[in-house]
CSV table of C-alpha atoms in Angstrom, one decimal:
chain,number,residue,atom,x,y,z
A,22,MET,CA,244.6,-74.5,61.7
A,23,ILE,CA,247.3,-73.7,59.1
A,24,GLN,CA,244.7,-72.5,56.6
A,25,ALA,CA,243.0,-70.4,59.3
A,26,ILE,CA,246.4,-68.7,59.9
A,27,LYS,CA,246.9,-68.1,56.2
A,28,ARG,CA,243.4,-66.6,55.8
A,29,ALA,CA,243.9,-64.3,58.8
A,30,THR,CA,247.3,-63.2,57.5
A,31,LEU,CA,245.9,-62.5,54.1
A,32,ARG,CA,243.2,-60.3,55.6
A,33,LYS,CA,245.8,-58.4,57.6
A,34,ILE,CA,248.0,-57.9,54.4
A,35,ILE,CA,245.0,-56.5,52.5
A,36,ASN,CA,244.1,-54.1,55.4
A,37,LEU,CA,247.7,-52.9,55.6
A,38,ALA,CA,248.1,-52.5,51.8
A,39,ALA,CA,244.9,-50.4,51.8
A,40,THR,CA,246.6,-47.5,53.6
A,41,ALA,CA,249.5,-47.3,51.1
A,42,SER,CA,251.9,-46.0,53.7
A,43,ASP,CA,255.6,-47.1,53.5
A,44,GLU,CA,255.5,-48.7,57.0
A,45,ASN,CA,252.3,-50.7,56.4
A,46,LEU,CA,253.3,-51.9,53.0
A,47,ILE,CA,256.7,-53.1,54.4
A,48,ARG,CA,254.8,-54.8,57.2
A,49,ALA,CA,252.5,-56.4,54.6
A,50,VAL,CA,255.4,-57.8,52.6
A,51,LYS,CA,257.1,-59.1,55.8
A,52,LEU,CA,253.8,-60.9,56.9
A,53,GLY,CA,253.5,-62.5,53.5
A,54,LYS,CA,257.1,-63.7,53.6
A,55,ARG,CA,256.8,-65.1,57.1
A,56,PHE,CA,253.5,-66.9,56.9
A,57,LEU,CA,252.7,-67.5,53.2
A,58,ILE,CA,256.0,-67.7,51.3
A,59,ARG,CA,258.0,-70.9,51.1
A,60,ASP,CA,259.6,-70.7,47.7
A,61,PRO,CA,263.2,-69.4,47.9
A,62,ASP,CA,262.9,-67.3,44.7
A,63,THR,CA,259.8,-65.6,46.0
A,64,LYS,CA,261.4,-64.9,49.3
A,65,ARG,CA,264.3,-63.2,47.5
A,66,GLN,CA,261.8,-61.1,45.6
A,67,ALA,CA,260.1,-60.1,48.9
A,68,ASP,CA,263.4,-59.0,50.3
A,69,ALA,CA,264.1,-56.9,47.1
A,70,ILE,CA,260.7,-55.2,47.6
A,71,ILE,CA,261.5,-54.4,51.2
A,72,GLU,CA,264.9,-52.9,50.2
A,73,ALA,CA,263.2,-50.8,47.5
A,74,PHE,CA,260.9,-49.3,50.2
A,75,LYS,CA,263.9,-48.6,52.4
A,76,SER,CA,265.8,-46.9,49.6
A,77,LYS,CA,262.8,-44.8,48.5
A,78,HIS,CA,263.0,-46.2,44.9
A,79,PRO,CA,260.6,-44.5,42.4
A,80,ALA,CA,258.8,-47.9,42.1
A,81,ILE,CA,257.6,-47.4,45.6
A,82,GLN,CA,255.9,-44.2,44.7
A,83,LEU,CA,254.2,-46.1,41.9
A,84,VAL,CA,252.9,-48.8,44.3
A,85,LYS,CA,251.7,-46.3,46.8
A,86,GLU,CA,249.9,-44.2,44.2
A,87,ALA,CA,248.4,-47.2,42.5
A,88,PHE,CA,247.0,-48.5,45.8
A,89,ARG,CA,245.8,-45.0,46.8
A,90,ARG,CA,243.7,-44.6,43.6
A,91,ALA,CA,242.5,-48.2,43.4
A,92,SER,CA,238.9,-49.2,44.2
A,93,PRO,CA,238.5,-51.4,47.3
A,94,ASN,CA,237.9,-54.5,45.3
A,95,VAL,CA,240.9,-53.8,42.9
A,96,LYS,CA,243.1,-53.6,46.0
A,97,LYS,CA,241.7,-56.8,47.4
A,98,LYS,CA,242.0,-58.8,44.2
A,99,MET,CA,245.5,-57.5,43.4
A,100,VAL,CA,246.7,-58.8,46.7
A,101,GLU,CA,244.7,-62.0,46.7
A,102,ASN,CA,245.0,-63.1,43.1
A,103,PHE,CA,248.3,-61.7,41.8
A,104,PHE,CA,250.5,-61.7,44.9
A,105,VAL,CA,249.0,-64.6,46.8
A,106,ASN,CA,247.3,-67.0,44.4
A,107,ALA,CA,249.7,-66.5,41.4
A,108,GLY,CA,252.9,-65.6,43.2
A,109,ILE,CA,252.7,-67.8,46.3
A,110,ILE,CA,250.0,-70.5,46.3
A,111,GLY,CA,250.3,-71.1,42.6
A,112,VAL,CA,254.1,-71.4,42.7
A,113,LYS,CA,253.9,-73.9,45.6
A,114,GLN,CA,251.2,-75.9,43.6
A,115,LYS,CA,253.4,-75.9,40.5
A,116,ARG,CA,256.5,-77.2,42.4
A,117,LYS,CA,254.4,-80.1,43.8
A,118,LEU,CA,252.9,-80.9,40.4
A,119,GLU,CA,256.3,-80.6,38.6
A,120,LYS,CA,257.7,-83.5,40.7
A,121,LYS,CA,254.8,-85.7,39.7
A,122,LEU,CA,254.7,-84.7,36.1
A,123,GLY,CA,258.5,-84.7,35.5
A,124,PHE,CA,258.7,-81.3,33.8
A,125,ARG,CA,258.5,-77.6,34.7
A,126,LEU,CA,255.4,-75.4,34.2
A,127,PRO,CA,255.1,-71.8,32.8
A,128,PHE,CA,254.0,-68.9,35.0
A,129,PHE,CA,251.2,-67.8,32.7
A,130,PHE,CA,249.8,-67.9,29.2
A,131,VAL,CA,248.1,-65.6,26.7
A,132,ILE,CA,244.7,-66.6,25.2
A,133,SER,CA,242.9,-64.8,22.4
A,134,PRO,CA,239.3,-65.9,22.5
A,135,SER,CA,238.4,-64.0,19.3
A,136,ALA,CA,239.9,-62.2,16.4
A,137,LYS,CA,237.0,-59.8,16.1
A,138,CYS,CA,238.0,-56.2,16.4
A,139,ASN,CA,236.5,-52.8,15.8
A,140,LEU,CA,239.7,-51.4,14.4
A,141,LYS,CA,242.0,-52.3,11.5
A,142,CYS,CA,245.5,-51.4,12.6
A,143,VAL,CA,248.5,-51.4,10.3
A,144,GLY,CA,250.8,-54.4,11.0
A,145,CYS,CA,248.5,-56.0,13.6
A,146,TYR,CA,249.8,-59.6,14.3
A,147,ALA,CA,246.2,-60.9,14.6
A,148,SER,CA,244.8,-59.2,11.5
A,149,GLU,CA,245.1,-62.2,9.2
A,150,TYR,CA,242.8,-64.4,11.4
A,151,SER,CA,239.3,-64.8,10.2
A,152,MET,CA,236.8,-62.5,12.0
A,153,ASP,CA,234.6,-65.6,12.3
A,154,GLU,CA,237.1,-67.5,14.3
A,155,THR,CA,236.1,-67.6,18.0
A,156,LEU,CA,236.7,-70.0,20.9
A,157,PRO,CA,233.4,-70.9,22.5
A,158,TYR,CA,232.8,-69.6,26.0
A,159,GLU,CA,232.7,-73.1,27.4
A,160,GLU,CA,236.1,-73.8,25.9
A,161,VAL,CA,237.7,-70.8,27.4
A,162,ASP,CA,236.0,-71.6,30.7
A,163,ARG,CA,237.5,-75.1,30.6
A,164,ILE,CA,241.0,-73.8,29.8
A,165,LEU,CA,240.9,-71.3,32.7
A,166,THR,CA,239.7,-74.1,35.1
A,167,GLU,CA,242.5,-76.4,34.0
A,168,ALA,CA,245.0,-73.5,34.4
A,169,LYS,CA,244.2,-73.2,38.1
A,170,GLN,CA,244.7,-77.0,38.5
A,171,LEU,CA,248.2,-76.4,37.2
A,172,GLY,CA,248.9,-73.5,39.6
A,173,ILE,CA,248.4,-70.8,37.0
A,174,TYR,CA,246.4,-67.9,38.3
A,175,PHE,CA,247.6,-65.1,36.1
A,176,ILE,CA,246.3,-65.0,32.5
A,177,THR,CA,246.7,-62.5,29.7
A,178,ILE,CA,243.8,-61.9,27.3
A,179,SER,CA,244.4,-60.7,23.8
A,180,GLY,CA,242.7,-60.7,20.5
A,181,GLY,CA,241.3,-59.1,18.3
A,182,GLU,CA,239.7,-56.8,20.8
A,183,PRO,CA,238.9,-58.7,24.0
A,184,PHE,CA,235.9,-56.5,25.0
A,185,VAL,CA,234.1,-57.5,21.8
A,186,TYR,CA,234.1,-61.1,23.0
A,187,PRO,CA,230.6,-62.1,24.3
A,188,GLY,CA,230.7,-63.1,27.9
A,189,ILE,CA,234.2,-61.8,28.7
A,190,LEU,CA,233.0,-60.1,31.9
A,191,ASP,CA,231.2,-63.3,32.9
A,192,LEU,CA,234.5,-65.2,32.6
A,193,PHE,CA,236.3,-62.6,34.8
A,194,LYS,CA,233.5,-62.9,37.4
A,195,LYS,CA,233.4,-66.7,37.4
A,196,HIS,CA,237.1,-66.9,37.8
A,197,ASN,CA,237.4,-64.2,40.4
A,198,ASP,CA,240.4,-66.0,42.0
A,199,MET,CA,242.5,-65.3,38.9
A,200,GLU,CA,244.2,-62.0,37.9
A,201,PHE,CA,243.7,-61.0,34.2
A,202,GLN,CA,245.7,-58.6,32.1
A,203,VAL,CA,243.8,-57.5,29.0
A,204,TYR,CA,245.5,-56.1,25.9
A,205,THR,CA,242.9,-53.7,24.5
A,206,ASN,CA,242.6,-50.8,22.0
A,207,GLY,CA,240.7,-49.0,24.7
A,208,THR,CA,238.0,-47.5,22.5
A,209,LEU,CA,235.2,-49.5,24.2
A,210,ILE,CA,236.1,-48.5,27.7
A,211,ASN,CA,233.4,-46.0,28.6
A,212,LYS,CA,232.5,-45.0,32.1
A,213,GLU,CA,230.1,-47.9,32.5
A,214,LEU,CA,232.6,-50.6,31.5
A,215,ALA,CA,235.3,-48.9,33.7
A,216,ARG,CA,232.8,-49.1,36.7
A,217,LYS,CA,232.2,-52.8,36.0
A,218,LEU,CA,235.9,-53.5,35.9
A,219,ALA,CA,236.4,-51.7,39.2
A,220,GLU,CA,233.7,-53.8,40.8
A,221,LEU,CA,235.2,-57.0,39.4
A,222,GLY,CA,238.7,-56.0,40.7
A,223,ASN,CA,240.7,-58.7,38.9
A,224,VAL,CA,241.2,-57.1,35.5
A,225,ALA,CA,244.1,-54.8,34.5
A,226,PRO,CA,243.8,-53.3,31.0
A,227,ALA,CA,246.9,-52.6,28.9
A,228,ILE,CA,245.8,-50.0,26.4
A,229,SER,CA,247.5,-49.9,23.0
A,230,VAL,CA,249.1,-46.6,22.1
A,231,GLU,CA,251.7,-45.8,19.4
A,232,GLY,CA,253.1,-42.6,20.9
A,233,LEU,CA,251.3,-39.3,20.8
A,234,GLU,CA,248.2,-38.4,18.8
A,235,LYS,CA,249.9,-38.3,15.4
A,236,GLU,CA,251.6,-41.7,15.7
A,237,THR,CA,248.6,-43.4,17.3
A,238,ASP,CA,246.1,-42.2,14.7
A,239,LEU,CA,248.4,-42.9,11.8
A,240,ARG,CA,248.5,-46.6,12.7
A,241,ARG,CA,245.1,-47.1,14.5
A,242,GLY,CA,242.8,-44.6,12.8
A,243,LYS,CA,241.8,-41.0,13.1
A,244,GLY,CA,240.4,-40.1,16.5
A,245,VAL,CA,241.6,-43.2,18.3
A,246,PHE,CA,244.2,-41.4,20.4
A,247,LYS,CA,241.4,-39.2,21.9
A,248,LYS,CA,239.3,-42.3,22.7
A,249,VAL,CA,242.4,-43.8,24.4
A,250,MET,CA,242.9,-40.8,26.5
A,251,GLU,CA,239.2,-40.9,27.5
A,252,ALA,CA,239.5,-44.6,28.4
A,253,MET,CA,242.4,-43.9,30.7
A,254,ASP,CA,240.5,-41.1,32.4
A,255,ASN,CA,237.5,-43.4,32.9
A,256,LEU,CA,239.7,-46.2,34.4
A,257,LYS,CA,241.5,-43.7,36.6
A,258,GLU,CA,238.3,-42.2,37.9
A,259,ALA,CA,236.8,-45.7,38.6
A,260,GLY,CA,239.9,-46.9,40.5
A,261,VAL,CA,241.1,-49.5,38.0
A,262,ILE,CA,244.8,-50.3,37.8
A,263,PHE,CA,245.9,-50.1,34.1
A,264,GLY,CA,248.8,-49.5,31.8
A,265,PHE,CA,249.8,-49.0,28.2
A,266,SER,CA,251.1,-51.3,25.5
A,267,ALA,CA,253.3,-49.8,22.7
A,268,THR,CA,254.9,-51.1,19.6
A,269,PRO,CA,258.2,-49.3,18.6
A,270,THR,CA,258.7,-49.0,14.9
A,271,LYS,CA,261.3,-47.2,12.8
A,272,LYS,CA,258.7,-44.3,12.5
A,273,ASN,CA,257.7,-43.8,16.1
A,274,SER,CA,260.7,-45.0,18.2
A,275,GLU,CA,262.0,-41.5,19.0
A,276,VAL,CA,258.5,-40.3,20.2
A,277,ILE,CA,257.7,-43.5,22.1
A,278,MET,CA,260.9,-43.2,24.2
A,279,SER,CA,260.6,-39.5,24.9
A,280,ASP,CA,260.1,-38.0,28.4
A,281,GLU,CA,257.0,-36.3,27.0
A,282,PHE,CA,255.4,-39.7,26.2
A,283,PHE,CA,256.3,-41.2,29.6
A,284,ASP,CA,255.2,-38.2,31.5
A,285,LEU,CA,251.8,-38.2,29.7
A,286,MET,CA,251.3,-41.9,30.5
A,287,ILE,CA,252.1,-41.2,34.2
A,288,ALA,CA,249.8,-38.2,34.3
A,289,LYS,CA,246.9,-40.2,32.8
A,290,GLY,CA,247.3,-42.7,35.6
A,291,ALA,CA,249.1,-45.6,33.9
A,292,SER,CA,250.9,-47.9,36.5
A,293,PHE,CA,252.8,-50.0,33.9
A,294,GLY,CA,253.8,-50.1,30.3
A,295,TRP,CA,254.8,-52.9,27.9
A,296,PHE,CA,257.0,-52.5,24.8
A,297,PHE,CA,256.7,-55.0,21.9
A,298,GLN,CA,259.0,-54.6,18.9
A,299,TYR,CA,257.3,-54.5,15.5
A,300,ILE,CA,257.6,-58.0,14.0
A,301,PRO,CA,256.9,-58.4,10.3
A,302,ILE,CA,253.8,-60.6,10.5
A,303,GLY,CA,250.1,-59.9,10.1
A,304,ARG,CA,248.5,-57.8,7.4
A,305,LYS,CA,251.1,-57.1,4.6
A,306,PRO,CA,254.2,-57.5,6.8
A,307,ASP,CA,256.6,-54.6,6.2
A,308,VAL,CA,260.2,-55.2,7.2
A,309,SER,CA,260.9,-51.5,6.7
A,310,LEU,CA,258.8,-50.7,9.8
A,311,MET,CA,261.1,-52.6,12.1
A,312,SER,CA,263.1,-50.4,14.5
A,313,THR,CA,266.8,-50.4,13.7
A,314,PRO,CA,269.2,-52.1,16.0
A,315,GLU,CA,270.4,-48.7,17.1
A,316,GLN,CA,266.8,-47.6,18.0
A,317,ARG,CA,266.2,-50.8,19.9
A,318,ASN,CA,269.3,-50.4,21.9
A,319,LYS,CA,268.5,-46.8,22.6
A,320,LEU,CA,265.1,-47.9,23.9
A,321,ARG,CA,266.8,-50.4,26.2
A,322,LEU,CA,268.8,-47.7,27.8
A,323,LYS,CA,265.9,-45.3,28.1
A,324,VAL,CA,263.6,-47.9,29.7
A,325,ASN,CA,266.3,-48.7,32.3
A,326,GLU,CA,266.7,-44.9,33.0
A,327,VAL,CA,262.9,-44.4,33.4
A,328,ARG,CA,262.6,-47.4,35.8
A,329,ASN,CA,265.1,-45.6,38.1
A,330,THR,CA,263.7,-42.1,37.8
A,331,LYS,CA,259.9,-42.2,37.2
A,332,PRO,CA,257.0,-43.9,39.0
A,333,ILE,CA,255.9,-46.4,36.4
A,334,PHE,CA,256.8,-50.1,35.9
A,335,LEU,CA,258.1,-50.8,32.4
A,336,GLY,CA,258.7,-54.1,30.5
A,337,ASP,CA,260.4,-54.5,27.2
A,338,PHE,CA,259.9,-58.0,25.9
A,339,TRP,CA,262.9,-58.0,23.5
A,340,ASN,CA,265.4,-55.9,25.6
A,341,ASP,CA,264.6,-57.5,29.0
A,342,GLY,CA,265.9,-60.9,28.2
A,343,GLN,CA,268.6,-60.4,30.8
A,344,PHE,CA,266.0,-60.0,33.6
A,345,VAL,CA,263.8,-63.0,32.7
A,346,GLY,CA,266.5,-65.4,31.7
A,347,GLY,CA,266.1,-65.2,27.9
A,348,CYS,CA,263.3,-66.0,25.5
A,349,MET,CA,260.0,-66.6,27.4
A,350,ALA,CA,258.4,-68.6,24.6
A,351,GLY,CA,257.5,-72.3,24.3
A,352,ALA,CA,255.9,-72.7,27.8
A,353,ARG,CA,259.4,-72.7,29.5
A,354,PRO,CA,259.6,-72.4,33.3
A,355,GLY,CA,258.7,-68.9,34.2
A,356,GLY,CA,257.6,-68.2,30.6
A,357,TYR,CA,254.5,-68.5,28.6
A,358,PHE,CA,252.7,-69.6,25.4
A,359,HIS,CA,249.7,-68.5,23.3
A,360,ILE,CA,246.3,-70.1,22.5
A,361,ASN,CA,244.8,-68.3,19.5
A,362,CYS,CA,241.2,-67.8,18.5
A,363,GLN,CA,241.3,-71.1,16.4
A,364,GLY,CA,242.6,-73.0,19.4
A,365,ASN,CA,246.1,-73.4,18.0
A,366,VAL,CA,248.7,-73.5,20.7
A,367,GLU,CA,251.6,-71.3,19.6
A,368,PRO,CA,255.1,-70.7,21.2
A,369,CYS,CA,254.2,-67.0,21.6
A,370,VAL,CA,251.8,-64.5,20.1
A,371,PHE,CA,254.4,-63.6,17.3
A,372,PHE,CA,255.7,-67.2,16.6
A,373,GLN,CA,252.5,-68.1,14.8
A,374,PHE,CA,253.0,-71.8,14.2
A,375,SER,CA,251.6,-74.8,16.0
A,376,VAL,CA,251.6,-78.6,16.3
A,377,ASP,CA,248.7,-78.8,18.7
A,378,ASN,CA,245.2,-77.5,19.1
A,379,ILE,CA,243.5,-77.1,22.5
A,380,LYS,CA,240.2,-78.4,21.3
A,381,GLY,CA,239.7,-81.9,22.6
A,382,LYS,CA,243.0,-81.8,24.5
A,383,LYS,CA,244.0,-81.0,28.1
A,384,LEU,CA,246.1,-78.0,28.9
A,385,VAL,CA,248.7,-80.1,30.6
A,386,ASP,CA,249.2,-82.2,27.4
A,387,VAL,CA,249.6,-79.3,24.9
A,388,ILE,CA,252.2,-77.7,27.2
A,389,GLN,CA,254.5,-80.7,26.8
A,390,SER,CA,254.4,-81.0,23.0
A,391,PRO,CA,257.6,-82.1,21.3
A,392,PHE,CA,257.6,-78.7,19.5
A,393,PHE,CA,257.7,-76.8,22.8
A,394,LYS,CA,260.2,-79.1,24.3
A,395,ALA,CA,262.5,-78.6,21.3
A,396,ILE,CA,262.2,-74.8,21.7
A,397,GLN,CA,263.2,-75.1,25.3
A,398,GLU,CA,266.1,-77.4,24.5
A,399,ALA,CA,267.3,-74.9,21.9
A,400,GLN,CA,267.4,-72.0,24.4
A,401,PRO,CA,269.6,-70.1,24.7
A,402,TYR,CA,269.6,-69.7,20.9
A,403,CYS,CA,273.1,-68.3,20.6
A,404,ASP,CA,276.4,-69.9,21.8
A,405,ASN,CA,277.4,-67.0,24.1
A,406,LYS,CA,274.0,-66.9,25.8
A,407,ASN,CA,273.6,-63.2,24.9
A,408,LEU,CA,270.3,-62.4,26.6
A,409,LEU,CA,270.2,-59.0,24.8
A,410,THR,CA,269.3,-61.0,21.7
A,411,PRO,CA,266.9,-63.6,23.0
A,412,CYS,CA,264.4,-64.0,20.2
A,413,ALA,CA,264.1,-66.9,17.9
A,414,ILE,CA,262.3,-64.8,15.3
A,415,ILE,CA,264.3,-61.6,14.9
A,416,ASP,CA,267.5,-62.2,16.8
A,417,ASN,CA,268.1,-65.8,15.8
A,418,PRO,CA,265.9,-66.4,12.8
A,419,GLU,CA,267.6,-69.5,11.7
A,420,VAL,CA,266.3,-71.2,14.8
A,421,SER,CA,262.6,-70.5,14.1
A,422,ARG,CA,263.1,-71.7,10.5
A,423,PHE,CA,264.7,-74.9,11.5
A,424,LEU,CA,262.2,-75.8,14.2
A,425,VAL,CA,259.2,-75.1,12.0
A,426,GLU,CA,260.5,-77.4,9.3
A,427,LYS,CA,261.7,-80.1,11.6
A,428,TYR,CA,258.4,-80.5,13.5
A,429,GLY,CA,256.1,-79.7,10.6
A,430,ALA,CA,254.6,-76.9,12.6
A,431,LYS,CA,251.5,-75.5,10.8
A,432,PRO,CA,251.0,-71.8,10.1
A,433,SER,CA,248.2,-70.1,12.0
A,434,TYR,CA,247.3,-68.3,8.7
A,435,ASN,CA,248.7,-68.2,5.2
A,436,GLY,CA,250.9,-65.2,5.8
A,437,SER,CA,252.7,-66.9,8.7
A,438,TYR,CA,255.1,-68.6,6.3
A,439,ASP,CA,256.5,-65.2,5.2
A,440,ILE,CA,258.7,-65.0,8.3
A,441,VAL,CA,260.4,-68.3,7.6
A,442,ARG,CA,260.2,-68.6,3.7
A,443,ASP,CA,259.8,-65.2,2.1
A,444,LYS,CA,263.2,-64.2,0.6
A,445,ASN,CA,262.9,-60.5,1.3
A,446,VAL,CA,261.8,-61.0,4.9
A,447,LYS,CA,264.5,-63.7,5.5
A,448,LYS,CA,267.2,-61.5,4.2
A,449,HIS,CA,266.1,-58.5,6.3
A,450,LEU,CA,266.0,-60.6,9.5
A,451,ASP,CA,269.4,-62.2,8.8
A,452,ASP,CA,271.0,-58.7,8.3
A,453,TYR,CA,269.1,-57.3,11.3
A,454,SER,CA,270.2,-60.2,13.6
A,455,LYS,CA,273.8,-59.9,12.6
A,456,LYS,CA,273.8,-56.1,13.3
A,457,MET,CA,272.1,-56.7,16.6
A,458,LYS,CA,274.6,-59.3,17.8
A,459,LYS,CA,277.5,-57.2,16.6
A,460,MET,CA,276.2,-54.2,18.7
A,461,THR,CA,275.4,-56.2,21.9
A,462,ASP,CA,277.8,-59.1,22.1
A,463,SER,CA,280.6,-57.1,23.7
A,464,LEU,CA,278.1,-55.4,26.1
A,465,TRP,CA,276.9,-58.8,27.2
A,466,GLU,CA,280.3,-60.5,27.5
A,467,ASN,CA,282.1,-57.7,29.2
A,468,ASP,CA,279.6,-56.6,31.8
A,469,ILE,CA,275.9,-57.7,31.7
A,470,SER,CA,276.6,-61.5,31.7
A,471,LYS,CA,278.3,-61.1,35.1
A,472,HIS,CA,275.0,-60.1,36.7
A,473,HIS,CA,272.4,-62.1,34.7
A,474,LYS,CA,271.9,-65.8,33.9
A,475,HIS,CA,269.9,-67.8,31.4
A,476,TRP,CA,266.9,-69.5,33.0
A,477,LYS,CA,268.6,-72.9,32.6
A,478,ASP,CA,271.6,-71.7,34.7
A,479,LYS,CA,269.5,-70.3,37.5
A,480,LYS,CA,269.4,-72.5,40.6
């Protein structure tokens, strides 16, 4: 009887969401809160969404526009997989399992099935992996199956270029109760692939872009920007929800945080965007490419401004520590980890060291490795819990060095050691982290800390 009520409620929510009107979207959220949501945190999030609708926040225009353009199956899967399976059913499943297991579980994880790619971008974090390294289809299938057993229904796919991986669409189809975000260079998304993604409904591409044409082609190759623009047009036409992924560097930071860039992404149909600071790893790591602390702080302010004025959802993985309770690495509660193309289980896609390999091991076992537990225990990495400097690599580099040495974590490729052993890289990171803390400590202690807590302090 209870399951029948839940299924009927879900159908009602999907039908209401399909209209994309303020009234029906509010009704959809209220229905979910009343009949599907039991977790207190999720209830608070539902209340925040309702208040956003009532206050006519720009984010609501984003939701309405995304649902208006989305294909029928994209609308259905977004509600079923992301909001219900990942956000409600999965959370409830996790809470029950956590009592039995004796430890908390992450919300999602990133998996890179292959390092193969059709581009050779400067500074790519995956560039040092062998192009022959690929996780077998059966292995990825097993990992996704075990993820659902742990209540994890949201997965990020990275690479290499994910759409080069054989059988990737078959995986999306087989696991059609999961929501997938795919980091892609976009050059392979023609009209036919966009149509297939619209039919699947459970895939949201995040297309890499480095700013405008000059900046993108400089890092990714001549003509790539035009292909990215075509990919966005194809996805928009097919009704696929998508976004962008950008890497701020010292060279492109001013362009990438300009209104011209944000307005272009919105005009092309992007519903979301992610910012990842350039980290000196990958092919010939160049510390001079890192954004300055001043540029990084300027991006933080600009992203917060855009969130409140433009219809696009933005996430900044280094500046948003205050909103997610600190560093998300090491499979912490509400956080994530990374499985690379060799099967190595890493704290995050940039912290490329591991003590475990997923081959021959269950997902639940690698999540609770001593290395990951030590990372969680070390969080927050600074005494004053400054969540504006949450990273163990660039904000607190002494932490990553200590943990790698103590647990004998193996590098994912030969160049991984540069970030913890190379004298020039170490000196730059030490200087950078000191400047970043000097700039943000007072901001954190005098104002921001009053409104945000570390994940360990949250009830």
